[in-house]
Amino acid sequence: MSINRQVYNNNKKRVKKRRKRIVLWVLMPILLLIIGATAYGGFLYNKAESVMNKSYKPIDRDSKKTNVELENTSILFIGVDDSEKRKESGNSRSDALMLATFNKKDKSIKLLSIPRDSYVHIPEKDIYTKITHAHAYGGVKLTLETVEELLDVPVDYYVKMNFNAFIDVINALDGVKVDVPFTFSEQDSKDHAKAITLQKGIQELDGEQALAFARTRKIDSDIQRGMRQQQIVKAIIAKGSSIKSITNYTDVMEAVGKNMSTDLTFDQMKSFISYIQAGKGINVESLSLKGSDSYINRIYYYQLDETALEETKSTLKAHLNRTDTASTTDVK
């Protein structure tokens, strides 16, 4: 086997491992909002406010939206793996990026997943590399600036969640019920190989087991993997909406709060309750960035399709009802 072929195969294996990184934990604040909406007032209201206040970590940026009543706005969800093993290798990279745009009049949400290996320009460093490196180079601030430049729309707020939130929330719910389609073994959150083994069938999964179920890609395809992730999200929402114990509610809030930072105030987060109360009337559309696998200097990148990228930019601007651009507008 040639050296080039070996490099290609080795890179391909690393790409598959990195693609296991799950985007689910960036959706955990949605669960907190649902719980806050169903328990609006009294002890749980005060608990939610306390948790959110502890998570409030504003970022010093030129572009900042300060109004409480949110009309059309955008939030970048950032998922990072802050495990001890990851910390040993330096500043954490973002394992998941998802931009959510909200149109209050239409009660609609657009969710755009940004592949972590996307080949983009990092503005402060003035280099082209994977978008996941922006967080390692400059934390949340540089990640926001990179996404704004890439998509040419303002990012009004951020919500950053670490890897443990996914596990902690499910454990706080005393597990979730899912239908495991096959028997398999997968590594755990500490990267211990084959530490989790699940049998085929309907069963209750704890946080570690649910993570293994959602992240494995050894047996089926990315499409089926996405369906498994959706199954976990639905199970979390179903369990979270039906729990009766105040202890469970507070445990979930604590699990989210201790693993989250955001520049949304509690009052601003309450503004999203109207979306939850819309129920089945809310329109949620998932978007993706089209592209292709690419190797530059023997390093794997996800090369974005420029034509498709321009269409995505136009879609987001129209949904936000903004004809301005992120680079020229100071959002008030």
Short mmCIF file of N, CA and C in Angstrom, two decimals, residues 29 32-33 52 70 159 260 262 264-273:
data_model
loop_
_atom_site.label_atom_id
_atom_site.label_comp_id
_atom_site.label_asym_id
_atom_site.label_seq_id
_atom_site.Cartn_x
_atom_site.Cartn_y
_atom_site.Cartn_z
N PRO A 29 -31.07 23.12 26.37
CA PRO A 29 -31.77 24.31 26.89
C PRO A 29 -33.24 24.35 26.48
N LEU A 32 -35.12 22.76 29.13
CA LEU A 32 -35.25 23.65 30.29
C LEU A 32 -36.38 24.64 30.08
N LEU A 33 -36.50 25.16 28.86
CA LEU A 33 -37.57 26.10 28.55
C LEU A 33 -38.94 25.44 28.64
N MET A 52 -30.51 29.95 35.62
CA MET A 52 -30.16 30.74 34.45
C MET A 52 -29.24 31.89 34.80
N LEU A 70 -38.06 39.60 21.98
CA LEU A 70 -37.37 39.08 20.81
C LEU A 70 -38.34 38.95 19.64
N VAL A 159 -25.56 29.89 23.15
CA VAL A 159 -25.75 28.96 24.25
C VAL A 159 -24.69 27.88 24.10
N MET A 260 -23.86 24.70 31.24
CA MET A 260 -24.23 25.66 30.22
C MET A 260 -23.72 27.06 30.54
N THR A 262 -24.36 31.14 28.69
CA THR A 262 -25.12 31.84 27.66
C THR A 262 -25.11 33.33 27.95
N LEU A 264 -27.87 35.00 27.11
CA LEU A 264 -29.30 35.27 27.23
C LEU A 264 -29.65 35.44 28.70
N THR A 265 -30.33 36.51 29.03
CA THR A 265 -30.81 36.68 30.40
C THR A 265 -32.05 35.80 30.60
N PHE A 266 -32.44 35.63 31.83
CA PHE A 266 -33.63 34.82 32.12
C PHE A 266 -34.87 35.45 31.48
N ASP A 267 -34.99 36.77 31.56
CA ASP A 267 -36.14 37.45 30.94
C ASP A 267 -36.17 37.22 29.43
N GLN A 268 -34.99 37.24 28.81
CA GLN A 268 -34.93 37.01 27.37
C GLN A 268 -35.31 35.58 27.03
N MET A 269 -34.87 34.63 27.84
CA MET A 269 -35.23 33.24 27.57
C MET A 269 -36.73 33.02 27.71
N LYS A 270 -37.36 33.75 28.63
CA LYS A 270 -38.81 33.62 28.80
C LYS A 270 -39.56 34.03 27.54
N SER A 271 -38.95 34.90 26.75
CA SER A 271 -39.60 35.36 25.53
C SER A 271 -39.82 34.22 24.53
N PHE A 272 -39.11 33.11 24.71
CA PHE A 272 -39.25 31.99 23.79
C PHE A 272 -40.38 31.04 24.20
N ILE A 273 -41.00 31.31 25.34
CA ILE A 273 -42.07 30.44 25.80
C ILE A 273 -43.22 30.41 24.80
#
